[in-house]
Amino acid sequence: MSLNFPAMKGNDMNIPTVLPQSPSDTSDELDNTQAAYLGGASIARDRMAREAPLDAEALAAVVASDIVVVSGCYDHVERVLQALEVPYQIVESGSLDRVDLSPEQLLVVNCPGDLTPPEIIKVRDFVAAGGSLFTTDWALRNVIEPAFPGLVEYNDRPTGDDVVGIEVVEADSPYLQGVLDGDDEPQWWLEGASYPIRVLDPDRVRVLIRSGELGEKYGECAVAVVFEFGKGEVFHMISHYYLQRTELRNDRHAMSAEDYASEKGVMFSPAMSMMVNDLSLGEVEAAATSARLFANIVATKKQRNS
């Protein structure tokens, strides 16, 4: 079966377009996080092609105008898109009011989410009309609370610089397919002063990923939540989605990136093997988990638009 995906119409502003890059296009000077995401995204794409071919087809059909990213000084979700080889358009913080958003788009607002009151109203109306919104960390207070009151809020107990284990709640959600398998033990980095998510309306807000450790330490278990608003959907994650460190908590985490790929039935290319040669299983597992989750969100949105 094959799907035909229509191209998006352009916006009323000349938004810079970022085209997909392959690992061969990247610099030889990569930090561990960049290398982990390139390896993790490679695994996520390979598995999606085998396990969910329609999702893989939708992901490959994404064009830059499908995704608008609002830049942030703390988080960089666009780097996950780059690792997944997915094009997007980027808007500097403070310029969203000049962009003509379409309900078929996915809007990403990086932490801290410093939007003006008119921009917050624009985001709310965009979601109500059918748009999808993805936000991280401090955008909880800066965007989500004022735009969608009464659903989730910051519990006013900022985290320390910490790493916690995570677990899937909605195993049958299309957003979580291929994210966690039976033996996986991924971790989520909590930036110092991350905002724990308090769910105010459990009938409307679904917790996709949780952490018992997060709840014990900071009062709330939710790591990733989603809720519907009007015709659209809102996703929010605690901390930064472009994660920057993990902890090697057991012997499995200390195994190699190649070992993780082998677990998932994936064979790295020679170039990719060299790129992740110095990385641990734990580093690539964390990156692959978040890469697949975001790939699922993008692919599901694209398929709905068709």
CSV table of C-alpha atoms in Angstrom, one decimal, residues 74-75 111-113 136-142 154-163 188-197 214 217-218 236-240 245:
chain,number,residue,atom,x,y,z
A,74,TYR,CA,17.9,26.2,25.9
A,75,ASP,CA,16.5,23.4,23.8
A,111,CYS,CA,12.3,25.9,25.8
A,112,PRO,CA,12.0,28.6,27.2
A,113,GLY,CA,9.0,29.4,24.9
A,136,THR,CA,9.4,21.5,26.1
A,137,ASP,CA,10.3,22.3,29.7
A,138,TRP,CA,9.8,26.0,30.6
A,139,ALA,CA,7.2,26.4,27.8
A,140,LEU,CA,4.9,24.7,30.3
A,141,ARG,CA,4.5,27.9,32.2
A,142,ASN,CA,5.3,30.3,29.4
A,154,TYR,CA,4.2,23.6,36.7
A,155,ASN,CA,4.2,22.3,40.3
A,156,ASP,CA,6.7,25.0,41.4
A,157,ARG,CA,9.3,22.3,42.5
A,158,PRO,CA,12.2,22.8,40.0
A,159,THR,CA,14.4,19.7,39.5
A,160,GLY,CA,18.1,19.4,40.1
A,161,ASP,CA,20.6,18.4,37.4
A,162,ASP,CA,19.5,14.7,37.4
A,163,VAL,CA,18.9,11.6,35.3
A,188,TRP,CA,15.7,11.0,30.7
A,189,TRP,CA,18.0,13.9,31.6
A,190,LEU,CA,16.5,16.6,33.8
A,191,GLU,CA,18.2,19.9,33.2
A,192,GLY,CA,18.8,21.9,36.4
A,193,ALA,CA,15.5,23.8,37.1
A,194,SER,CA,13.3,21.7,34.8
A,195,TYR,CA,9.6,22.1,35.4
A,196,PRO,CA,7.7,19.0,36.7
A,197,ILE,CA,4.3,18.6,35.0
A,214,LEU,CA,10.8,11.8,39.0
A,217,LYS,CA,12.2,13.2,43.9
A,218,TYR,CA,10.1,16.1,42.5
A,236,HIS,CA,4.6,18.6,26.2
A,237,MET,CA,7.8,17.1,27.6
A,238,ILE,CA,9.7,17.9,30.8
A,239,SER,CA,13.3,19.0,30.4
A,240,HIS,CA,15.1,19.4,27.0
A,245,ARG,CA,23.9,13.2,29.1
